[in-house]
Amino acid sequence: MASGAERKALRKLQPGLPAAWYRDPAHHDRELEAFWYSGWIAAIREEEIAAAGDWRVVRVGTQSIVLARGEDGALRAFHNTCRHRGSILCTKESGRFERNRIVCPYHSWTYDLEGTLIATPRRMETPDFDKADFPLHTVAVDSWGGFVFVRLEGKRKLELGGMPDRFRNHRFHNLRIGKRIVADVKANWKLLAENFSECFHCPPVHPELCRVVTAYREAGAWGLRGAETIPEYKAGARTLTPDGSARIPPFKGLGAKDRETLYVPWMLPPNLFLNVQPDYVNSHMMFPTGPESVRIVYDWLFEPAHMPRGKDLNHYTALWERTNAQDARNCEWQQQGLQSRAFLHGVYVPQEFDCHRFARWIRKGLRRAPAD
Ligand code: FES
Ligand SMILES: [Fe+2]
């Protein structure tokens, strides 16, 4: 995956994952267990719940999770399910809990921001009732770089691979959202991950991106064949915008090499994809909504001191907005083609080495999963 691992072309063709894995509901359930319910999932940006009592709901597979900021400033996450008889607690996407109380909309059982049950109005007393028996079910939560992660089950700590090291000087935790786009895409989540993992598709699909990242005209083979005949970026380009021009300075703290590296793609499977430029980040948080659909939250992140506005903001969002839409459209077309009864699996060509790596990660994760 585009995760800082070695770029090395495959020496022979490799088979893709079975086509049925991209559409079969029973298989999708296995993947939810293996990757989405037992691993760390990027959920929101910290700034979305900046103050005590702020909350936000995210959906991971069939699960609805409430993330909230406590009175002590800590991040907490709960299943969005009341301990009385199971109603959801938060019926909207986000808000602030009045008086820092979580009140169920059904019979008004009331919890504090730590998930402790503190009131059950109008309930007739019985000797066997103890509020302490009914706290909200918690979900593990952690954060890095301003991204908040949740994990529904399991004990593993948040593992970020080489990401914190690679982007230490970018200081992602300082960045704030300048623009957000939420898109529902009719494609299996793995297609989006594979799409992010290769640039074989760049020349036909992303002419605008190839104008700035000139290396991508070589369809993912640049840097793999030795002596390069074309430069990596358009001459004079400073960042990834339609013409390569910058209107804000690079992130404070970046060294010369990072300032000249106009683009670093990074994927933290299963659901966080980063397009990192010297002066902004375009992040994708992906959530499966079914075997053949995902919701993607695209954010454009900037240093608050240099937050672009109006036309400047459009200048900074235009290229990835276009490119992300192209990718989503192609993944939808691929999802349609994968319905064919004649198509059993695809094939990875040499420069799709990161798709192959992802496919191996999927197979390994499924082997680890509890049996059906
Ligand atoms: S289901 Fe929540 S109070 Fe009854
Ligand atoms: Fe793409």
mmCIF file of N, CA, C and O and ligand atoms in Angstrom, residues 82 84-87 104 106-109, ligand 1:
data_model
loop_
_atom_site.group_PDB
_atom_site.id
_atom_site.type_symbol
_atom_site.label_atom_id
_atom_site.label_comp_id
_atom_site.label_asym_id
_atom_site.label_seq_id
_atom_site.Cartn_x
_atom_site.Cartn_y
_atom_site.Cartn_z
ATOM 1 N N CYS A 82 -29.051 2.819 23.753
ATOM 2 C CA CYS A 82 -29.452 2.969 25.146
ATOM 3 C C CYS A 82 -29.479 1.616 25.844
ATOM 4 O O CYS A 82 -29.878 0.596 25.264
ATOM 5 N N HIS A 84 -31.403 0.768 28.237
ATOM 6 C CA HIS A 84 -32.739 0.332 28.657
ATOM 7 C C HIS A 84 -33.279 -0.692 27.671
ATOM 8 O O HIS A 84 -33.211 -1.884 27.892
ATOM 9 N N ARG A 85 -33.742 -0.233 26.519
ATOM 10 C CA ARG A 85 -34.278 -1.190 25.560
ATOM 11 C C ARG A 85 -33.774 -0.925 24.154
ATOM 12 O O ARG A 85 -34.411 -1.305 23.168
ATOM 13 N N GLY A 86 -32.610 -0.262 24.088
ATOM 14 C CA GLY A 86 -31.877 -0.300 22.833
ATOM 15 C C GLY A 86 -32.133 0.791 21.823
ATOM 16 O O GLY A 86 -31.642 0.700 20.693
ATOM 17 N N SER A 87 -32.866 1.822 22.191
ATOM 18 C CA SER A 87 -33.036 2.920 21.216
ATOM 19 C C SER A 87 -31.676 3.551 20.911
ATOM 20 O O SER A 87 -30.771 3.536 21.759
ATOM 21 N N CYS A 104 -31.809 9.641 26.453
ATOM 22 C CA CYS A 104 -32.394 8.773 25.435
ATOM 23 C C CYS A 104 -33.745 9.348 24.988
ATOM 24 O O CYS A 104 -34.557 9.755 25.828
ATOM 25 N N TYR A 106 -36.304 7.898 24.019
ATOM 26 C CA TYR A 106 -37.460 7.007 24.153
ATOM 27 C C TYR A 106 -38.105 7.137 25.538
ATOM 28 O O TYR A 106 -39.229 7.628 25.669
ATOM 29 N N HIS A 107 -37.374 6.746 26.619
ATOM 30 C CA HIS A 107 -37.954 6.857 27.966
ATOM 31 C C HIS A 107 -37.093 7.726 28.878
ATOM 32 O O HIS A 107 -37.189 7.651 30.096
ATOM 33 N N SER A 108 -36.217 8.500 28.243
ATOM 34 C CA SER A 108 -35.422 9.529 28.949
ATOM 35 C C SER A 108 -34.396 8.999 29.936
ATOM 36 O O SER A 108 -34.013 9.707 30.873
ATOM 37 N N TRP A 109 -33.933 7.773 29.804
ATOM 38 C CA TRP A 109 -32.785 7.384 30.629
ATOM 39 C C TRP A 109 -31.653 8.355 30.289
ATOM 40 O O TRP A 109 -31.447 8.707 29.113
HETATM 41 S S1 FES B 1 -34.777 2.719 25.254
HETATM 42 FE FE1 FES B 1 -33.685 4.373 26.076
HETATM 43 S S2 FES B 1 -34.835 4.988 27.749
HETATM 44 FE FE2 FES B 1 -35.938 3.324 26.971
#
